[in-house]
């Protein structure tokens, strides 16, 4: 049995969607980010970075894994699914996974900070992160023009990128004129496992819960 420590955010959804796609039995422990639970000693002992998500694999000597990208690779390798085993195929998946970990995630995260959460609006910062997100979306769109998925068959690379990119509206970045990205967003959203994983630990509608979400985010950033 796997225990997932998570919250309703893109990095958390990556892990719950993969667990759902793999059909692995898991329990969910929701972490109260606004309350600072992720910085408590017991949690930092599992995740030295004090952030979500974390998994503990009780079927593998209570092995703890932190960093969402590492969690996805661990689960794919444990099951032999959502990532090919051949050297080149595996490398392509990891390349697009790292593109999310080093690009999409940090840039959309900073766009959210300056566009949504910062009490004062700094146009330079908002513009910088919006332009960089849009540039990264265009990279995805070009890739998806002649590939159904990012890296061969549907894989952890798609799940990692989708978990962030589908929140483009929250980040204030548009996807106008990116038809291949739009097609891919819709195809992944239509997967039942994605719908289930996206609702862990609780469903979050960014269109409706705006105020509460901003309040929570400001507490974490303060
Ligand atoms: N690189 C980390 C980033 C994790 C991360 O930033 N998690 C956020 C939620 S999406 C978090 O826990 N924030 C709480 C905090 O900053 O204290 C990963 O991919 O796991």
mmCIF file of C-alpha atoms and ligand atoms in Angstrom, residues 9 11 14 33 38-39 49-53 67-69 101 220, ligand 1:
data_model
loop_
_atom_site.group_PDB
_atom_site.id
_atom_site.type_symbol
_atom_site.label_atom_id
_atom_site.label_comp_id
_atom_site.label_asym_id
_atom_site.label_seq_id
_atom_site.Cartn_x
_atom_site.Cartn_y
_atom_site.Cartn_z
ATOM 1 C CA UNK A 9 -2.214 21.674 -6.445
ATOM 2 C CA UNK A 11 2.397 19.014 -8.170
ATOM 3 C CA UNK A 14 0.746 14.629 -10.821
ATOM 4 C CA UNK A 33 -0.381 23.907 3.309
ATOM 5 C CA UNK A 38 4.430 20.681 5.429
ATOM 6 C CA UNK A 39 7.085 22.357 7.588
ATOM 7 C CA UNK A 49 12.109 20.198 1.171
ATOM 8 C CA UNK A 50 8.931 20.617 3.250
ATOM 9 C CA UNK A 51 6.600 20.594 0.234
ATOM 10 C CA UNK A 52 4.036 18.267 -1.266
ATOM 11 C CA UNK A 53 3.813 15.666 -2.717
ATOM 12 C CA UNK A 67 9.988 15.554 -5.539
ATOM 13 C CA UNK A 68 7.054 14.927 -7.856
ATOM 14 C CA UNK A 69 9.214 14.032 -10.866
ATOM 15 C CA UNK A 101 10.045 20.141 -13.716
ATOM 16 C CA UNK A 220 2.306 30.173 2.386
HETATM 17 N N1 LIG B 1 9.885 20.544 -6.963
HETATM 18 C C1 LIG B 1 8.860 20.160 -6.036
HETATM 19 C C2 LIG B 1 7.917 21.344 -5.826
HETATM 20 C C3 LIG B 1 6.842 21.021 -4.827
HETATM 21 C C4 LIG B 1 6.022 22.239 -4.498
HETATM 22 O O1 LIG B 1 6.408 23.386 -4.769
HETATM 23 N N2 LIG B 1 4.878 21.993 -3.857
HETATM 24 C C5 LIG B 1 4.033 23.099 -3.422
HETATM 25 C C6 LIG B 1 2.588 22.857 -3.819
HETATM 26 S S1 LIG B 1 2.441 22.767 -5.611
HETATM 27 C C7 LIG B 1 4.097 23.206 -1.912
HETATM 28 O O2 LIG B 1 4.172 22.205 -1.230
HETATM 29 N N3 LIG B 1 4.052 24.428 -1.390
HETATM 30 C C8 LIG B 1 4.067 24.636 0.036
HETATM 31 C C9 LIG B 1 5.192 25.540 0.468
HETATM 32 O O3 LIG B 1 5.812 26.194 -0.369
HETATM 33 O O4 LIG B 1 5.428 25.589 1.674
HETATM 34 C C10 LIG B 1 8.099 18.950 -6.589
HETATM 35 O O5 LIG B 1 7.932 18.891 -7.805
HETATM 36 O O6 LIG B 1 7.680 18.065 -5.808
#
